[in-house]
Amino acid sequence: MKIRGDIVRTYRDAHSWVGIIAGLFLFVAFYAGAITMFEQPLQEWASSATPRPAPTPLERMPSLMEKLFSAHPEAARNYSIALPAATPGQGEFSWSAAKPGAHGRGGPTTQVSLSETGELIMVQRHPSAVAHFVDELHQQVGLPLPHMVSRYLMGTVALLYAVALISGVIAFLPGLAKNLFAVRLGRNSKKMWLDMHNLLGVFSLPFHLIMALTSVVFAFHEPIFVTQHFLLGGNHVSHHTQAGAGHGARGQHGGADPTGVHPGRPQAGSSDTAPAAQGGQPNLTQGDASPEPAQPLPLPPQQILAALARQASGFVPDSLNYTQRPGAGLVLSVAGHDPRYSMRGPVSGFAEVNPYTGRVTSTDYLPGHQSTGFSIITTFFALHFGSFGGVAVRWGYVVLGLGGAFLFYTGNRLWVASRQKQERKSGRVEDTRGTRFLACLTSGCALGGVAGISAVFCAVPFLPQGGTYSAVMQLYYAVFCVFVVAAFLLGSQRCDRVLLAGAGILTALVPVSVSLAGHGGWLSPVTQAIGLTSVLVGVFLLVCAFRKVRLPPQGRVSA
């Protein structure tokens, strides 16, 4: 394919400059995003030191709720019943004093069970904030700014990212057939990394386009729906609730509920004054009729599950999430999955269910029961979250995420190497201030992000409660800032090998730290996966540092 040389140069320049601006932000977004593909298992692993009571048989759950709500009426405002696949017919009851939507996001929760004699057993758990913090790094491109500011900045970066992708493809098209598989291995590392950058960029292009487009939607969904409301009318608040809760949904107990409460849609069987079950056995003869205002008692969990199975066969509930909402009464959202369909959330689809009748009141996010429009939206979300195809797809996304981080890092290093080459041709002996600044910033930010996350995982077994959000954040940014400062103190000629070695050692030490503390147990699949992945990434970084020591100056990308 032939394209005029001036057009190719224009797109190459656009790709370089836009990629440089976006690359520093996107590195941490992709690296952290790869980790959050398994956020729920990581959450359980980091919080494993906190004891939990035994599950309660579902037939005893009404008795548990009666006793609990009598002793603690505030528990009726926000509670969940998790349904572990490992213990069918049993549930894990938990409640939180946090506001709806914050349940399971690092705040304390109280897990409740019944003893053999029928006494309440309550254990307060403080879930580790590590998994949630890494997800926040992913969403906010590594910046410790207010969430709204970071979200719009992330959207802007995603737009630049899309421009860099398109311009890069156009710039590469003329030599596509000749250079696609021409990976020049040898002493000249610049050519090798350029070939690897191009090869990885072309073959992962669909993945990166999906990430760019969906990230823009996540960032600007509120202005989009406000504009839609202004132009077309309707209730934009409900759309905002639907679209906005998806990103950042990982880590919530049983998954996030993007359905929320639709202000424009009446909740069947609810009233402004309807409390949660407040003692007494629920009325088992309500059927599909709405409850009488004098007796607003929800159905027992077993009947809810039976009714849901009749209406949505194939949908496997993972948790029942009850919330008291102003103007809507008691709201029940059932998080679950159906292996035949993609899901709206990172790990779950959702069904709104009338808690008094068991009737499904909304199928907007129920896998296999959505309208065409919602199915299309769900497809985009599933492509971003990797919530389809099971564990194999998630591991594939981990590899693509780490590959994306590598792509951004090498892109910036290649630009630095090109600038250095131009400066040498012009007669300069030393790098310009701008070249040195970008070289140090790239190494410090990228490797500081890797080292910061590794330091957090090393510290998890020794931190109280697996690490509160403030403790985890302080540790991460302390390590991150040390690496950035070290990069500028060492200079662009020396910082790479030192920082690569430092990040590699910290990453490789994660399984050592876990084994010394006896955290999680080595027989745990999550612990083994964390250990193996950390060793592989750590060894890769150490090998890169070793190669930079051995290569002569003219053979390095920038060192």
XYZ file of C-alpha atoms in Angstrom:
559
model
C 0.000 0.000 0.000
C 1.421 3.380 -1.031
C 0.819 6.596 0.885
C 2.541 9.910 0.154
C 5.626 10.438 2.259
C 4.478 13.752 3.721
C 1.215 12.161 4.892
C 3.084 9.280 6.526
C 5.412 11.742 8.289
C 2.458 13.749 9.557
C 0.781 10.678 11.018
C 4.090 9.413 12.426
C 4.629 12.729 14.197
C 1.056 12.699 15.497
C 1.513 9.130 16.722
C 4.760 10.022 18.482
C 3.637 13.180 20.244
C 0.168 11.997 21.189
C 1.574 8.646 22.297
C 4.162 10.339 24.507
C 1.526 12.421 26.269
C -0.845 9.501 26.797
C 1.762 6.789 27.359
C 2.814 7.834 30.858
C -0.792 7.669 32.062
C -1.706 4.544 30.119
C 1.191 2.474 31.439
C -0.129 2.402 34.996
C -3.730 2.092 33.743
C -2.901 -1.067 31.786
C -0.555 -2.566 34.367
C -3.066 -2.070 37.188
C -5.920 -3.077 34.891
C -4.246 -6.413 34.176
C -4.124 -7.084 37.923
C -7.783 -6.152 38.446
C -8.893 -8.894 36.074
C -8.837 -11.037 39.215
C -9.877 -8.383 41.711
C -12.381 -10.508 43.613
C -9.930 -13.377 44.288
C -7.280 -10.811 45.237
C -9.741 -9.180 47.616
C -10.426 -12.498 49.316
C -6.717 -13.337 49.432
C -5.698 -9.995 50.950
C -8.492 -10.249 53.550
C -7.921 -13.929 54.350
C -6.434 -13.210 57.783
C -9.811 -11.908 58.949
C -11.984 -14.764 60.283
C -15.489 -15.318 59.002
C -18.369 -17.281 60.525
C -19.664 -20.452 58.940
C -22.378 -20.149 56.252
C -26.001 -20.431 57.331
C -28.463 -22.866 55.707
C -30.956 -20.875 53.656
C -33.917 -22.408 55.494
C -32.575 -20.842 58.724
C -31.956 -17.452 57.139
C -35.411 -15.992 58.063
C -34.742 -16.838 61.714
C -31.329 -15.180 61.520
C -32.824 -12.047 59.955
C -35.610 -11.885 62.534
C -33.184 -12.014 65.449
C -30.669 -9.656 63.865
C -33.161 -6.973 62.854
C -34.741 -7.084 66.293
C -31.366 -6.513 67.956
C -29.917 -4.209 65.257
C -32.660 -2.456 63.249
C -30.009 -0.489 61.328
C -28.874 -3.734 59.677
C -32.100 -3.820 57.645
C -31.016 -0.785 55.619
C -28.158 -2.414 53.711
C -27.505 -6.153 53.771
C -26.457 -8.959 51.471
C -26.718 -12.725 51.319
C -23.819 -14.233 49.390
C -24.401 -17.646 47.828
C -21.019 -19.401 47.557
C -20.870 -22.100 44.908
C -18.773 -24.227 47.263
C -21.619 -24.476 49.800
C -24.894 -24.930 47.881
C -28.025 -24.359 49.922
C -26.169 -22.071 52.320
C -25.608 -18.333 52.444
C -23.250 -15.833 54.040
C -25.186 -12.945 55.586
C -23.458 -9.588 55.966
C -24.562 -6.038 56.601
C -22.895 -2.667 56.548
C -23.555 0.730 58.049
C -21.987 2.343 54.984
C -24.085 4.145 52.418
C -25.630 1.996 49.677
C -23.081 1.375 46.949
C -20.150 1.442 49.350
C -20.923 -2.005 50.778
C -17.906 -4.233 50.309
C -15.662 -1.438 49.043
C -13.194 -1.460 51.936
C -15.516 -0.308 54.723
C -16.210 -2.547 57.712
C -18.918 -5.151 57.310
C -20.499 -7.404 59.909
C -20.923 -11.038 58.973
C -23.620 -12.929 60.817
C -24.334 -16.598 61.342
C -26.406 -18.794 63.653
C -24.934 -21.200 66.152
C -26.340 -24.703 66.569
C -28.407 -23.395 69.466
C -29.816 -20.542 67.377
C -27.691 -17.759 68.860
C -26.358 -14.961 66.674
C -22.653 -15.100 65.819
C -21.388 -11.738 64.579
C -17.891 -11.016 63.279
C -16.876 -7.575 62.087
C -14.584 -7.745 59.091
C -12.458 -4.975 57.634
C -11.796 -6.084 54.061
C -8.366 -5.239 52.718
C -8.335 -2.175 50.475
C -5.502 -3.463 48.271
C -7.632 -4.760 45.393
C -9.871 -1.690 45.454
C -6.850 0.642 45.487
C -5.297 -1.078 42.465
C -8.631 -0.722 40.672
C -8.657 2.984 41.543
C -5.159 3.304 40.062
C -6.508 1.708 36.903
C -9.526 4.007 36.698
C -7.698 7.211 37.611
C -4.567 6.519 35.491
C -2.444 6.557 38.629
C -3.276 10.090 39.761
C -4.234 10.846 43.405
C -6.843 13.401 42.363
C -10.566 13.649 43.136
C -12.428 10.902 41.331
C -14.419 13.240 39.077
C -11.312 15.138 37.952
C -9.404 11.919 37.320
C -12.325 10.452 35.408
C -12.467 13.316 32.925
C -8.682 13.301 32.614
C -8.824 9.578 31.946
C -11.385 10.196 29.207
C -9.155 12.824 27.605
C -6.195 10.445 27.730
C -8.361 7.735 26.140
C -9.238 10.095 23.277
C -5.542 10.829 22.729
C -4.927 7.100 22.934
C -7.406 6.494 20.098
C -5.688 9.172 17.980
C -2.307 7.539 18.633
C -3.671 4.140 17.599
C -5.164 5.342 14.329
C -2.186 7.512 13.365
C 0.216 4.696 14.237
C -1.592 2.239 11.976
C -1.619 4.711 9.071
C 2.090 5.449 9.547
C 2.879 1.714 9.577
C 0.696 0.729 6.597
C 3.227 1.404 3.781
C 5.693 -1.092 5.239
C 3.132 -3.507 6.677
C 3.850 -6.493 4.435
C 7.610 -6.008 4.605
C 8.121 -5.210 8.283
C 5.298 -6.939 10.155
C 7.257 -10.072 11.054
C 10.745 -8.616 10.568
C 11.926 -8.624 14.177
C 15.602 -7.676 13.947
C 17.317 -9.434 16.814
C 20.888 -8.417 17.499
C 23.123 -5.811 19.041
C 20.992 -2.862 17.949
C 18.286 -2.918 20.606
C 16.536 0.139 19.184
C 15.596 -1.697 15.979
C 14.590 -4.800 17.929
C 12.318 -2.846 20.295
C 10.866 -0.886 17.366
C 9.979 -4.119 15.586
C 8.503 -5.601 18.759
C 6.533 -2.386 19.356
C 5.078 -2.500 15.829
C 4.327 -6.221 15.930
C 2.604 -6.044 19.303
C 0.718 -2.892 18.330
C -0.708 -4.348 15.116
C -1.827 -7.685 16.550
C -3.347 -6.200 19.702
C -5.009 -3.325 17.816
C -8.625 -4.606 18.245
C -8.082 -4.941 22.003
C -6.644 -1.432 22.255
C -9.440 0.103 20.175
C -11.999 -1.523 22.485
C -10.177 -0.188 25.558
C -9.973 3.320 24.102
C -13.624 3.553 23.034
C -15.107 2.033 26.183
C -12.887 4.191 28.409
C -14.216 7.317 26.714
C -17.775 6.147 27.407
C -16.937 5.420 31.062
C -15.403 8.867 31.509
C -18.023 11.005 29.775
C -21.227 9.019 30.311
C -22.713 11.692 32.574
C -22.339 14.619 30.126
C -23.568 12.319 27.356
C -26.755 11.414 29.234
C -27.311 14.999 30.387
C -27.132 16.083 26.739
C -29.445 13.246 25.754
C -31.900 14.316 28.445
C -31.767 17.916 27.223
C -32.293 16.996 23.568
C -34.670 14.049 23.871
C -36.251 14.505 27.273
C -36.674 11.725 29.791
C -35.042 11.048 33.095
C -31.278 11.281 32.686
C -30.671 10.376 36.320
C -31.764 6.816 35.775
C -29.507 6.496 32.747
C -26.651 7.903 34.714
C -27.238 5.301 37.380
C -27.326 2.558 34.796
C -24.208 3.523 32.885
C -22.125 5.025 35.592
C -21.974 2.269 38.086
C -20.296 -0.190 35.826
C -16.795 1.190 35.899
C -15.194 0.694 39.192
C -17.656 -1.977 40.045
C -15.071 -4.597 40.788
C -14.508 -5.690 44.280
C -17.994 -5.116 45.551
C -19.604 -7.868 47.496
C -21.250 -10.003 44.904
C -20.405 -7.518 42.179
C -21.679 -4.034 41.595
C -25.261 -3.273 40.845
C -25.462 -0.956 37.866
C -29.198 -1.115 37.762
C -29.645 0.981 40.844
C -33.062 2.503 41.423
C -34.884 3.943 38.468
C -36.644 7.061 39.723
C -38.916 7.116 36.723
C -39.956 3.503 37.141
C -42.186 2.499 40.068
C -40.914 -0.362 42.178
C -43.581 -2.982 42.377
C -44.480 -3.913 45.863
C -42.547 -1.097 47.527
C -43.649 1.919 49.445
C -41.954 4.895 51.015
C -42.565 3.523 54.457
C -41.817 -0.130 53.824
C -39.125 -1.380 56.185
C -37.059 -4.500 55.726
C -38.154 -7.641 57.464
C -38.418 -6.680 61.093
C -39.081 -9.871 62.894
C -41.555 -12.657 62.487
C -41.493 -15.196 59.709
C -42.116 -13.747 56.262
C -45.547 -14.375 54.810
C -45.145 -17.496 52.684
C -48.481 -17.079 50.880
C -47.925 -13.760 49.181
C -47.551 -15.292 45.727
C -47.147 -12.702 42.986
C -49.381 -10.091 44.582
C -47.879 -7.009 46.158
C -47.904 -7.068 49.959
C -50.454 -5.258 51.972
C -49.133 -1.937 53.311
C -49.668 -3.154 56.890
C -47.489 -6.252 56.358
C -44.578 -5.324 54.046
C -42.561 -8.500 54.664
C -40.154 -9.769 51.983
C -40.106 -13.367 50.857
C -37.541 -15.749 52.354
C -34.369 -16.136 50.252
C -35.310 -19.682 49.231
C -38.576 -18.508 47.698
C -36.828 -15.594 45.973
C -34.361 -18.028 44.389
C -37.109 -20.452 43.367
C -39.143 -17.668 41.747
C -36.067 -16.361 39.940
C -35.207 -19.840 38.648
C -38.683 -20.109 37.093
C -38.372 -16.748 35.346
C -34.694 -16.829 34.313
C -33.533 -20.396 33.873
C -29.778 -20.637 33.475
C -29.110 -17.535 35.571
C -27.068 -18.568 38.630
C -27.476 -16.130 41.552
C -24.278 -15.191 43.394
C -25.739 -12.804 45.956
C -28.959 -11.122 47.075
C -28.371 -7.442 47.818
C -31.064 -5.592 49.795
C -31.097 -1.823 50.211
C -33.542 0.654 51.714
C -33.739 3.657 49.373
C -35.668 6.892 49.900
C -38.788 6.894 47.781
C -38.347 3.284 46.709
C -38.594 1.273 49.913
C -36.778 -2.034 50.001
C -34.908 -2.744 46.758
C -33.520 -6.171 45.884
C -30.813 -6.639 43.274
C -29.692 -10.173 42.494
C -26.145 -10.475 41.171
C -25.353 -13.618 39.239
C -24.012 -15.110 36.056
C -25.079 -17.157 33.074
C -22.174 -18.877 31.294
C -24.047 -18.691 27.996
C -24.021 -14.888 27.862
C -21.745 -11.930 28.483
C -22.302 -9.880 31.627
C -22.793 -6.183 32.319
C -20.502 -6.095 35.363
C -16.946 -7.378 35.712
C -18.125 -10.633 37.298
C -21.931 -10.500 37.318
C -25.127 -9.739 35.530
C -28.023 -8.284 37.514
C -31.741 -8.707 37.969
C -34.037 -6.309 39.789
C -36.493 -8.397 41.775
C -39.527 -7.415 43.795
C -38.517 -8.601 47.288
C -42.157 -9.199 48.250
C -43.289 -11.281 45.268
C -40.118 -12.626 43.686
C -41.157 -11.161 40.339
C -38.366 -9.805 38.130
C -39.066 -6.093 37.634
C -36.175 -5.254 35.298
C -34.181 -7.354 32.847
C -32.029 -4.494 31.557
C -28.865 -6.180 32.838
C -30.075 -9.778 33.132
C -27.948 -12.004 30.844
C -29.995 -13.532 28.060
C -33.083 -11.412 28.751
C -31.967 -7.947 27.625
C -33.375 -5.845 24.847
C -31.263 -5.378 21.714
C -30.052 -1.950 22.818
C -28.977 -3.082 26.261
C -27.373 -6.210 24.791
C -25.174 -4.047 22.576
C -24.146 -1.890 25.548
C -23.467 -5.002 27.621
C -21.252 -6.351 24.845
C -19.040 -3.261 25.029
C -18.800 -3.476 28.809
C -18.045 -7.195 28.652
C -15.299 -6.557 26.114
C -13.713 -4.036 28.478
C -14.081 -6.116 31.638
C -13.331 -9.473 30.014
C -16.507 -10.799 31.621
C -17.071 -13.544 29.061
C -15.400 -16.808 28.187
C -14.382 -17.686 31.733
C -10.929 -17.802 33.300
C -9.104 -18.342 29.997
C -10.301 -14.986 28.655
C -9.341 -13.254 31.895
C -5.801 -14.607 31.687
C -5.725 -13.509 28.062
C -6.673 -10.002 29.184
C -3.896 -10.127 31.792
C -1.368 -10.874 29.045
C -2.814 -8.173 26.774
C -2.817 -5.675 29.638
C 0.822 -6.334 30.491
C 1.632 -6.240 26.779
C -0.118 -2.878 26.516
C 1.961 -1.488 29.371
C 5.086 -2.753 27.589
C 3.862 -1.079 24.386
C 3.561 2.337 26.033
C 6.901 2.079 27.812
C 8.807 1.067 24.674
C 7.012 3.758 22.674
C 8.327 6.491 24.946
C 11.817 4.948 25.071
C 11.938 4.743 21.278
C 11.009 8.418 21.021
C 13.813 9.282 23.448
C 16.273 7.205 21.401
C 15.216 8.981 18.189
C 15.685 12.376 19.822
C 19.118 11.362 21.070
C 20.108 10.232 17.571
C 18.963 13.535 16.060
C 20.833 15.502 18.708
C 24.063 13.569 18.050
C 23.736 14.249 14.323
C 23.372 17.958 15.056
C 26.663 17.910 16.962
C 25.381 17.869 20.534
C 27.398 15.715 22.900
C 24.792 15.611 25.675
C 21.031 15.222 25.654
C 18.885 18.330 25.711
C 17.010 19.172 28.880
C 13.702 18.080 27.349
C 15.073 14.699 26.279
C 16.606 14.046 29.696
C 13.377 15.095 31.405
C 11.187 12.729 29.384
C 13.667 9.849 29.711
C 13.791 10.186 33.500
C 10.040 10.752 33.792
C 9.270 7.658 31.704
C 11.547 5.409 33.762
C 10.502 6.890 37.097
C 6.743 6.806 36.499
C 6.543 3.419 34.778
C 8.948 1.497 36.997
C 7.782 3.418 40.065
C 4.239 2.219 39.382
C 5.403 -1.388 39.076
C 7.522 -1.135 42.228
C 4.737 0.590 44.178
C 2.206 -2.144 43.435
C 4.780 -4.837 44.228
C 5.630 -3.129 47.531
C 1.941 -3.095 48.440
C 1.603 -6.830 47.744
C 4.755 -7.522 49.760
C 3.295 -5.586 52.686
C -0.204 -7.123 52.626
C 0.607 -10.013 55.018
C 2.072 -7.601 57.575
C -0.455 -4.747 57.407
C -3.338 -4.679 59.912
C -6.550 -5.919 58.268
C -4.618 -6.559 55.063
C -4.114 -2.831 54.565
C -6.523 0.071 54.960
C -7.004 2.375 51.990
C -4.940 5.195 53.495
C -2.072 2.854 54.461
C -1.988 1.230 51.034
C -2.135 4.579 49.245
C 0.656 6.073 51.363
C 2.905 3.070 50.782
C 2.322 3.044 47.032
C 2.943 6.743 46.487
C 5.970 6.718 48.813
C 7.645 4.043 46.677
C 6.452 5.717 43.475
C 7.911 9.092 44.489
C 11.210 7.482 45.552
C 11.576 5.948 42.089
C 10.705 9.205 40.299
C 13.165 11.213 42.406
C 15.835 8.529 41.949
C 15.357 8.652 38.177
C 16.150 12.379 38.082
C 19.036 12.070 40.552
C 20.657 9.211 38.636
C 20.096 10.790 35.237
C 18.868 9.303 31.979
C 22.099 7.352 31.372
C 21.962 5.345 34.600
C 18.411 5.349 35.950
C 17.034 2.537 33.781
C 19.269 -0.261 34.996
C 18.971 0.756 38.661
C 15.202 1.190 38.601
C 14.641 -1.974 36.563
C 16.652 -3.919 39.111
C 14.812 -2.308 42.026
C 11.368 -2.983 40.554
C 12.393 -6.536 39.636
C 13.641 -7.328 43.136
C 10.513 -5.932 44.792
C 8.264 -7.884 42.426
C 10.178 -11.140 42.873
C 10.003 -10.722 46.660
C 6.187 -10.906 46.725
C 6.020 -14.725 47.104
C 8.875 -14.605 49.632
C 6.964 -12.094 51.754
C 3.782 -14.149 51.537
C 5.549 -17.370 52.521
C 7.352 -15.761 55.472
C 4.064 -14.485 56.856
C 2.198 -17.706 56.065
C -0.509 -15.576 54.430
C -3.275 -17.326 52.511
C -1.546 -20.718 52.485
C 0.557 -21.960 49.585
C -2.092 -24.504 48.630
C -4.423 -21.656 47.668
C -4.688 -21.276 43.864
C -4.737 -17.485 44.265
C -1.526 -17.497 46.312
C 0.170 -19.758 43.776
C -0.974 -17.588 40.863
C 0.260 -14.422 42.593
C 3.600 -16.051 43.386
C 4.179 -17.430 39.890
C 3.149 -14.212 38.120
C 5.298 -12.092 40.437
C 8.345 -14.295 39.832
C 7.891 -14.171 36.049
C 7.497 -10.378 35.953
C 10.334 -9.888 38.448
C 12.731 -12.108 36.479
C 11.805 -10.299 33.248
C 12.644 -6.929 34.821
C 15.928 -8.242 36.241
C 16.924 -9.699 32.864
C 16.195 -6.328 31.234
C 18.353 -4.598 33.857
C 21.161 -7.125 33.287
C 21.049 -6.630 29.510
C 21.280 -2.879 29.922
C 24.471 -3.316 31.943
C 26.042 -5.551 29.286
C 25.022 -3.682 26.127
C 27.433 -1.015 24.857
C 26.077 2.559 24.845
C 25.462 2.618 21.079
C 23.306 -0.501 21.307
C 20.848 0.701 23.920
C 17.445 2.182 23.438
C 18.288 4.732 26.119
C 20.557 3.982 28.992
